[in-house]
Amino acid sequence: MRKLIGTLFLTLWMVGCSDFGDLNNDPNNPAEPRTDLLMTDAQRTIGSYVGAVTGTLYSQYFSEVYYTDSSVYTTINFDFSGWYANTNNNGQTGPLTNLQTIIELNNNEDTANNSNVIAGGGTQNQLAVARILKAYFFHTITDRWGRVPYSEALKGQGNVTPKYDSMKSIYQGLLKELSEAVAQMNGEPGPTGDFIFGGDMGRWEAFANTLRMRIALRMADKNGQDAQQAFEDAYNDGIIQESVMFPYGSNNDNENPWYDRYETRIDYAISKTIADTMKNYEDMRLTVYAADSANSGPLQGDGSHGLDDIEGFPYGLSQSSAAEIGNTSRSLPGNQILQQDAELPILTMAEVHFALAEAKERGWNVPGTAQGHYEAGIEASWKQWGVYENQDFNNYLSKSDIAYDPGQWKQRIGFQKWIALFPLGYEAWAEWRRLDYPALDPAPDAVNDSGEIPVRQAYPTSESELNTENYKAAVKAQGSDGLDTKLWWDVN
C-alpha cells in the first residue's frame, strides 16, 4: 500500500507540477485582491442604502402593517460598523474598506504595476472614483449618526479606536475630497468593475459635482458663506444632466430589495400620510408609487389605475392597533418599485432643480429663477415616473398650495422635495430635518422618550465598550446618544 501511494504521488507530481498552483486557485475568491472586484462590491452597497427601509418609515412613505416596532421608534441604536469593517457579521467586507484598499493598492509601488491586482483601468481614474464613492458613503453615515470616525478611520490595525470627527470637519473634508478627485481625473480609461457609469469619467465628474451641491446645501443654515461658495463652484464645474439610478438585476444576487421583501411577506404598505396628501392634490405620481388596494382590485396595479383605488395604511400604530385593520385596507408599492430589476434613485434631476430653486432664494449666483427651477423639478419628477400629461400636470401646478410662492419657499420646496425623493427614505428624512417641511405628525403610538420623529440614530452599543474614550468625547460634544439629539446642520 505504501509503495502504491508513493508511486501515485510521484506520477501526479511529474504530470502536474507545472500547474500545481492552479489547483489552489478559486476564481471566485482570488488569492490577490483585484481592484475591479473591489469596485463592484463597494458599488453594490449603494443599492442597500437607496433601498433601505428605516428612512422610508421616518419619512412616512411606508407604514408597517404587522410588526410596527420601527414605525413607533423602538430601535434606538444602529450599527455603522458594516460600512467600515474589514469583515462584517456576514463575512463581507465593508464598502469603505474596499475603496480604501483600491486606493492603497494603486499607491503602493509593490502592487501598482501588477496587472493581476490593478485590474480596473487607469490609476488616477481608479483613485478618483474610489474617493468619490468614499465621500458618498461618509456623507450618508454622518447624516445618520452625526459625529463619526472619519480622519482616523480605515487605518486597520494601525488604529482600532479612531476618534469621532465633528460634522463640520467631515463636511469640509468631503467637499475637499470630491474637488480633488475631479481634479485628478485624466484621459486614461475609467475603472472597470464600475456598473454605475461603465467607466465614463465624464459622468463621474458630474456626479461628484452634484454631490458637492447636495452637501453644500445641507450646511447652508449653519455655514452659509462656505456653503454658497461650494455650491456655486460645484454648479460651475458641471453637474448631472440626467437622473442617476441604481441598476438592480433580474437575479437573486442583485435584486431590488423591495422585491425581495415582498417575496414571502407583506410587512409594509403605502403610508396613509403620503397617500392622502397626494390624492388631495390629484398628484398622479401616486398611481405609480402605489398599487390598488385589495378593496378595489388587484394587490399590484399596472399604473393605469386611479387615485381613488389607492388606500394608505395608518402610520405609527402599535402592533395591536395595526392588527385591527383589515388586510385588504392597504395598498402595496407599485410595480415600478416592486419589480426584481426596478431601478431606484441615487440622484435625480428633480432634486437638482429643487436645489437650484433654493439656491436662488438664498441669493446664490446660479442661473434661472426660483419658480422656474421649482416647476422644472416637479416636471422632472412626473416624467421620471412616467405620468406626465400636460392637462394633469398643469392642473396640479395651478392649485393654490402647489403654485410657487416666494414668501413660502421653504414650505413649497420642502413639500415637493419630500414627494419627489420617494422612495429614497434616508435622503428624504435628512431634507425634512433640514427644511422642517412638510409638517409630519409623529407616530401616535411612539415609544421613544420624546414621542417625536427621530432626528438622528444612536451609535452602536459596541462603541461604548470597544472605543470608550472617543465615544464619550463624541457624546459630550454632540449631546445625548439617542434619537432626539439634533445634528450640526439641523438648526430649526
CSV table of N, CA and C in Angstrom, one decimal, residues 123-216:
chain,number,residue,atom,x,y,z
A,123,THR,N,-4.8,54.4,-13.3
A,123,THR,CA,-4.6,54.6,-11.9
A,123,THR,C,-5.3,55.9,-11.3
A,124,GLN,N,-5.1,57.0,-12.0
A,124,GLN,CA,-5.7,58.3,-11.5
A,124,GLN,C,-7.2,58.2,-11.5
A,125,ASN,N,-7.8,57.6,-12.4
A,125,ASN,CA,-9.2,57.5,-12.5
A,125,ASN,C,-9.8,56.5,-11.5
A,126,GLN,N,-9.1,55.4,-11.3
A,126,GLN,CA,-9.5,54.5,-10.2
A,126,GLN,C,-9.5,55.2,-8.8
A,127,LEU,N,-8.4,56.0,-8.6
A,127,LEU,CA,-8.3,56.7,-7.4
A,127,LEU,C,-9.4,57.7,-7.2
A,128,ALA,N,-9.7,58.4,-8.3
A,128,ALA,CA,-10.8,59.4,-8.3
A,128,ALA,C,-12.1,58.8,-8.0
A,129,VAL,N,-12.5,57.7,-8.6
A,129,VAL,CA,-13.8,57.1,-8.4
A,129,VAL,C,-13.9,56.6,-7.0
A,130,ALA,N,-12.8,56.0,-6.5
A,130,ALA,CA,-12.8,55.4,-5.1
A,130,ALA,C,-13.0,56.6,-4.1
A,131,ARG,N,-12.4,57.7,-4.3
A,131,ARG,CA,-12.5,58.9,-3.4
A,131,ARG,C,-13.9,59.4,-3.5
A,132,ILE,N,-14.5,59.5,-4.7
A,132,ILE,CA,-15.9,60.0,-4.8
A,132,ILE,C,-16.9,59.1,-4.0
A,133,LEU,N,-16.7,57.8,-4.2
A,133,LEU,CA,-17.6,56.8,-3.5
A,133,LEU,C,-17.4,56.9,-2.0
A,134,LYS,N,-16.1,57.0,-1.6
A,134,LYS,CA,-15.9,57.2,-0.1
A,134,LYS,C,-16.6,58.4,0.4
A,135,ALA,N,-16.6,59.5,-0.3
A,135,ALA,CA,-17.3,60.7,0.1
A,135,ALA,C,-18.8,60.5,0.2
A,136,TYR,N,-19.3,59.8,-0.8
A,136,TYR,CA,-20.7,59.4,-0.8
A,136,TYR,C,-21.1,58.7,0.4
A,137,PHE,N,-20.4,57.6,0.7
A,137,PHE,CA,-20.7,56.8,1.9
A,137,PHE,C,-20.6,57.5,3.2
A,138,PHE,N,-19.5,58.3,3.3
A,138,PHE,CA,-19.3,59.0,4.6
A,138,PHE,C,-20.4,60.0,4.8
A,139,HIS,N,-20.9,60.6,3.7
A,139,HIS,CA,-21.9,61.6,3.8
A,139,HIS,C,-23.2,60.9,4.3
A,140,THR,N,-23.5,59.8,3.8
A,140,THR,CA,-24.7,59.1,4.3
A,140,THR,C,-24.6,58.7,5.7
A,141,ILE,N,-23.4,58.3,6.1
A,141,ILE,CA,-23.2,57.9,7.5
A,141,ILE,C,-23.3,59.0,8.5
A,142,THR,N,-22.6,60.1,8.2
A,142,THR,CA,-22.6,61.3,9.2
A,142,THR,C,-24.0,61.9,9.3
A,143,ASP,N,-24.8,61.8,8.2
A,143,ASP,CA,-26.1,62.4,8.3
A,143,ASP,C,-27.1,61.5,9.1
A,144,ARG,N,-26.7,60.3,9.4
A,144,ARG,CA,-27.5,59.4,10.3
A,144,ARG,C,-27.1,59.5,11.7
A,145,TRP,N,-25.7,59.5,12.0
A,145,TRP,CA,-25.2,59.4,13.3
A,145,TRP,C,-24.6,60.7,13.9
A,146,GLY,N,-24.3,61.6,13.0
A,146,GLY,CA,-23.6,62.9,13.4
A,146,GLY,C,-22.1,62.7,13.4
A,147,ARG,N,-21.5,62.9,14.5
A,147,ARG,CA,-20.0,62.7,14.7
A,147,ARG,C,-19.7,61.2,14.5
A,148,VAL,N,-18.8,60.9,13.6
A,148,VAL,CA,-18.4,59.5,13.4
A,148,VAL,C,-16.9,59.5,13.1
A,149,PRO,N,-16.3,58.3,13.2
A,149,PRO,CA,-14.9,58.2,12.8
A,149,PRO,C,-14.7,58.6,11.3
A,150,TYR,N,-13.8,59.5,11.0
A,150,TYR,CA,-13.5,59.9,9.6
A,150,TYR,C,-12.0,60.0,9.4
A,151,SER,N,-11.4,61.0,10.0
A,151,SER,CA,-10.0,61.3,9.7
A,151,SER,C,-9.1,60.2,10.1
A,152,GLU,N,-9.4,59.4,11.2
A,152,GLU,CA,-8.6,58.3,11.7
A,152,GLU,C,-9.2,57.0,11.3
A,153,ALA,N,-10.3,57.0,10.5
A,153,ALA,CA,-10.9,55.7,10.2
A,153,ALA,C,-10.1,55.0,9.1
A,154,LEU,N,-10.3,53.7,8.9
A,154,LEU,CA,-9.8,52.9,7.8
A,154,LEU,C,-8.3,52.7,7.9
A,155,LYS,N,-7.8,52.7,9.2
A,155,LYS,CA,-6.3,52.5,9.4
A,155,LYS,C,-6.0,51.1,9.7
A,156,GLY,N,-7.0,50.2,9.7
A,156,GLY,CA,-6.8,48.8,10.1
A,156,GLY,C,-6.2,48.7,11.5
A,157,GLN,N,-5.3,47.8,11.6
A,157,GLN,CA,-4.7,47.6,12.9
A,157,GLN,C,-3.8,48.8,13.4
A,158,GLY,N,-3.6,49.7,12.5
A,158,GLY,CA,-2.9,50.9,12.9
A,158,GLY,C,-3.6,51.8,13.8
A,159,ASN,N,-4.9,51.7,13.8
A,159,ASN,CA,-5.7,52.5,14.8
A,159,ASN,C,-7.1,51.8,14.9
A,160,VAL,N,-7.3,51.0,15.9
A,160,VAL,CA,-8.6,50.3,16.0
A,160,VAL,C,-9.6,51.1,16.9
A,161,THR,N,-9.1,52.3,17.4
A,161,THR,CA,-10.0,53.2,18.2
A,161,THR,C,-9.9,54.6,17.7
A,162,PRO,N,-10.5,54.8,16.5
A,162,PRO,CA,-10.4,56.1,15.9
A,162,PRO,C,-11.3,57.1,16.6
A,163,LYS,N,-10.9,58.4,16.5
A,163,LYS,CA,-11.7,59.5,17.1
A,163,LYS,C,-12.9,59.8,16.2
A,164,TYR,N,-13.9,60.4,16.8
A,164,TYR,CA,-15.0,60.8,16.1
A,164,TYR,C,-14.8,62.3,15.7
A,165,ASP,N,-15.0,62.6,14.4
A,165,ASP,CA,-14.8,63.9,13.9
A,165,ASP,C,-16.1,64.7,14.0
A,166,SER,N,-16.0,66.0,14.1
A,166,SER,CA,-17.2,66.9,14.1
A,166,SER,C,-17.8,66.8,12.7
A,167,MET,N,-19.1,67.1,12.6
A,167,MET,CA,-19.8,67.1,11.3
A,167,MET,C,-19.2,68.2,10.5
A,168,LYS,N,-18.9,69.3,11.1
A,168,LYS,CA,-18.4,70.4,10.3
A,168,LYS,C,-17.1,70.0,9.6
A,169,SER,N,-16.2,69.4,10.3
A,169,SER,CA,-14.9,69.0,9.7
A,169,SER,C,-15.1,67.9,8.7
A,170,ILE,N,-16.1,67.0,8.9
A,170,ILE,CA,-16.4,65.9,8.0
A,170,ILE,C,-16.9,66.6,6.7
A,171,TYR,N,-17.8,67.5,6.8
A,171,TYR,CA,-18.4,68.1,5.6
A,171,TYR,C,-17.3,68.9,4.8
A,172,GLN,N,-16.4,69.6,5.5
A,172,GLN,CA,-15.3,70.2,4.9
A,172,GLN,C,-14.4,69.2,4.2
A,173,GLY,N,-14.1,68.1,4.8
A,173,GLY,CA,-13.3,67.1,4.3
A,173,GLY,C,-14.0,66.4,3.0
A,174,LEU,N,-15.3,66.3,3.0
A,174,LEU,CA,-16.0,65.7,1.9
A,174,LEU,C,-15.9,66.6,0.7
A,175,LEU,N,-16.1,67.9,0.9
A,175,LEU,CA,-16.1,68.8,-0.2
A,175,LEU,C,-14.7,68.9,-0.8
A,176,LYS,N,-13.7,68.8,0.0
A,176,LYS,CA,-12.3,68.8,-0.4
A,176,LYS,C,-12.0,67.5,-1.2
A,177,GLU,N,-12.4,66.4,-0.7
A,177,GLU,CA,-12.2,65.1,-1.3
A,177,GLU,C,-12.8,65.0,-2.7
A,178,LEU,N,-14.0,65.5,-2.8
A,178,LEU,CA,-14.7,65.5,-4.1
A,178,LEU,C,-14.0,66.4,-5.1
A,179,SER,N,-13.6,67.6,-4.7
A,179,SER,CA,-13.0,68.5,-5.6
A,179,SER,C,-11.6,68.0,-6.1
A,180,GLU,N,-10.9,67.4,-5.2
A,180,GLU,CA,-9.6,66.8,-5.5
A,180,GLU,C,-9.7,65.6,-6.4
A,181,ALA,N,-10.8,64.8,-6.2
A,181,ALA,CA,-11.0,63.6,-7.0
A,181,ALA,C,-11.2,64.0,-8.5
A,182,VAL,N,-12.1,65.0,-8.7
A,182,VAL,CA,-12.4,65.5,-10.0
A,182,VAL,C,-11.1,66.1,-10.7
A,183,ALA,N,-10.3,66.8,-9.9
A,183,ALA,CA,-9.1,67.4,-10.4
A,183,ALA,C,-8.1,66.4,-10.9
A,184,GLN,N,-8.0,65.2,-10.3
A,184,GLN,CA,-7.0,64.2,-10.7
A,184,GLN,C,-7.4,63.3,-11.9
A,185,MET,N,-8.7,63.5,-12.3
A,185,MET,CA,-9.1,62.7,-13.5
A,185,MET,C,-8.3,63.0,-14.7
A,186,ASN,N,-8.0,62.0,-15.6
A,186,ASN,CA,-7.3,62.3,-16.8
A,186,ASN,C,-7.9,61.4,-17.9
A,187,GLY,N,-7.2,61.4,-19.0
A,187,GLY,CA,-7.7,60.8,-20.2
A,187,GLY,C,-7.5,59.3,-20.3
A,188,GLU,N,-7.0,58.7,-19.2
A,188,GLU,CA,-6.8,57.2,-19.2
A,188,GLU,C,-8.2,56.5,-19.1
A,189,PRO,N,-8.3,55.2,-19.3
A,189,PRO,CA,-9.6,54.5,-19.1
A,189,PRO,C,-10.1,54.7,-17.7
A,190,GLY,N,-11.5,54.7,-17.7
A,190,GLY,CA,-12.1,54.7,-16.4
A,190,GLY,C,-12.1,53.3,-15.8
A,191,PRO,N,-12.5,53.2,-14.5
A,191,PRO,CA,-12.3,51.9,-13.8
A,191,PRO,C,-13.3,50.9,-14.4
A,192,THR,N,-12.7,49.6,-14.5
A,192,THR,CA,-13.6,48.5,-14.8
A,192,THR,C,-14.2,48.0,-13.4
A,193,GLY,N,-15.2,47.2,-13.5
A,193,GLY,CA,-15.9,46.8,-12.3
A,193,GLY,C,-16.9,47.9,-11.9
A,194,ASP,N,-17.0,49.0,-12.7
A,194,ASP,CA,-17.9,50.1,-12.5
A,194,ASP,C,-19.2,49.9,-13.2
A,195,PHE,N,-20.3,49.4,-12.5
A,195,PHE,CA,-21.5,49.2,-13.2
A,195,PHE,C,-22.5,50.4,-13.1
A,196,ILE,N,-22.1,51.4,-12.4
A,196,ILE,CA,-22.9,52.6,-12.2
A,196,ILE,C,-22.8,53.4,-13.5
A,197,PHE,N,-21.6,53.8,-13.9
A,197,PHE,CA,-21.4,54.6,-15.1
A,197,PHE,C,-20.5,53.9,-16.2
A,198,GLY,N,-20.2,52.7,-16.0
A,198,GLY,CA,-19.4,51.9,-17.0
A,198,GLY,C,-18.1,52.5,-17.3
A,199,GLY,N,-17.4,53.2,-16.3
A,199,GLY,CA,-16.1,53.7,-16.5
A,199,GLY,C,-16.2,55.1,-17.2
A,200,ASP,N,-17.3,55.7,-17.4
A,200,ASP,CA,-17.5,57.0,-18.0
A,200,ASP,C,-17.1,58.1,-17.1
A,201,MET,N,-15.9,58.6,-17.2
A,201,MET,CA,-15.4,59.6,-16.2
A,201,MET,C,-16.1,60.9,-16.3
A,202,GLY,N,-16.6,61.3,-17.5
A,202,GLY,CA,-17.4,62.5,-17.5
A,202,GLY,C,-18.7,62.4,-16.6
A,203,ARG,N,-19.3,61.3,-16.6
A,203,ARG,CA,-20.4,61.1,-15.7
A,203,ARG,C,-20.0,61.1,-14.2
A,204,TRP,N,-18.9,60.5,-13.9
A,204,TRP,CA,-18.4,60.5,-12.6
A,204,TRP,C,-18.1,62.0,-12.1
A,205,GLU,N,-17.5,62.7,-13.0
A,205,GLU,CA,-17.2,64.1,-12.7
A,205,GLU,C,-18.5,64.9,-12.4
A,206,ALA,N,-19.5,64.7,-13.2
A,206,ALA,CA,-20.8,65.4,-13.0
A,206,ALA,C,-21.5,64.9,-11.7
A,207,PHE,N,-21.4,63.6,-11.4
A,207,PHE,CA,-21.9,63.1,-10.2
A,207,PHE,C,-21.2,63.7,-9.0
A,208,ALA,N,-19.9,63.7,-9.0
A,208,ALA,CA,-19.2,64.3,-7.9
A,208,ALA,C,-19.6,65.8,-7.6
A,209,ASN,N,-19.7,66.5,-8.7
A,209,ASN,CA,-20.0,67.9,-8.6
A,209,ASN,C,-21.5,68.1,-8.0
A,210,THR,N,-22.4,67.3,-8.5
A,210,THR,CA,-23.8,67.3,-8.0
A,210,THR,C,-23.8,66.9,-6.5
A,211,LEU,N,-23.0,65.9,-6.1
A,211,LEU,CA,-22.9,65.5,-4.7
A,211,LEU,C,-22.4,66.7,-3.9
A,212,ARG,N,-21.5,67.5,-4.4
A,212,ARG,CA,-21.0,68.7,-3.7
A,212,ARG,C,-22.1,69.7,-3.5
A,213,MET,N,-23.0,69.8,-4.5
A,213,MET,CA,-24.1,70.7,-4.3
A,213,MET,C,-25.1,70.2,-3.2
A,214,ARG,N,-25.3,68.9,-3.1
A,214,ARG,CA,-26.2,68.4,-2.1
A,214,ARG,C,-25.6,68.6,-0.7
A,215,ILE,N,-24.3,68.4,-0.6
A,215,ILE,CA,-23.6,68.6,0.7
A,215,ILE,C,-23.6,70.0,1.1
A,216,ALA,N,-23.3,70.9,0.1
A,216,ALA,CA,-23.2,72.3,0.4
A,216,ALA,C,-24.6,72.9,0.9
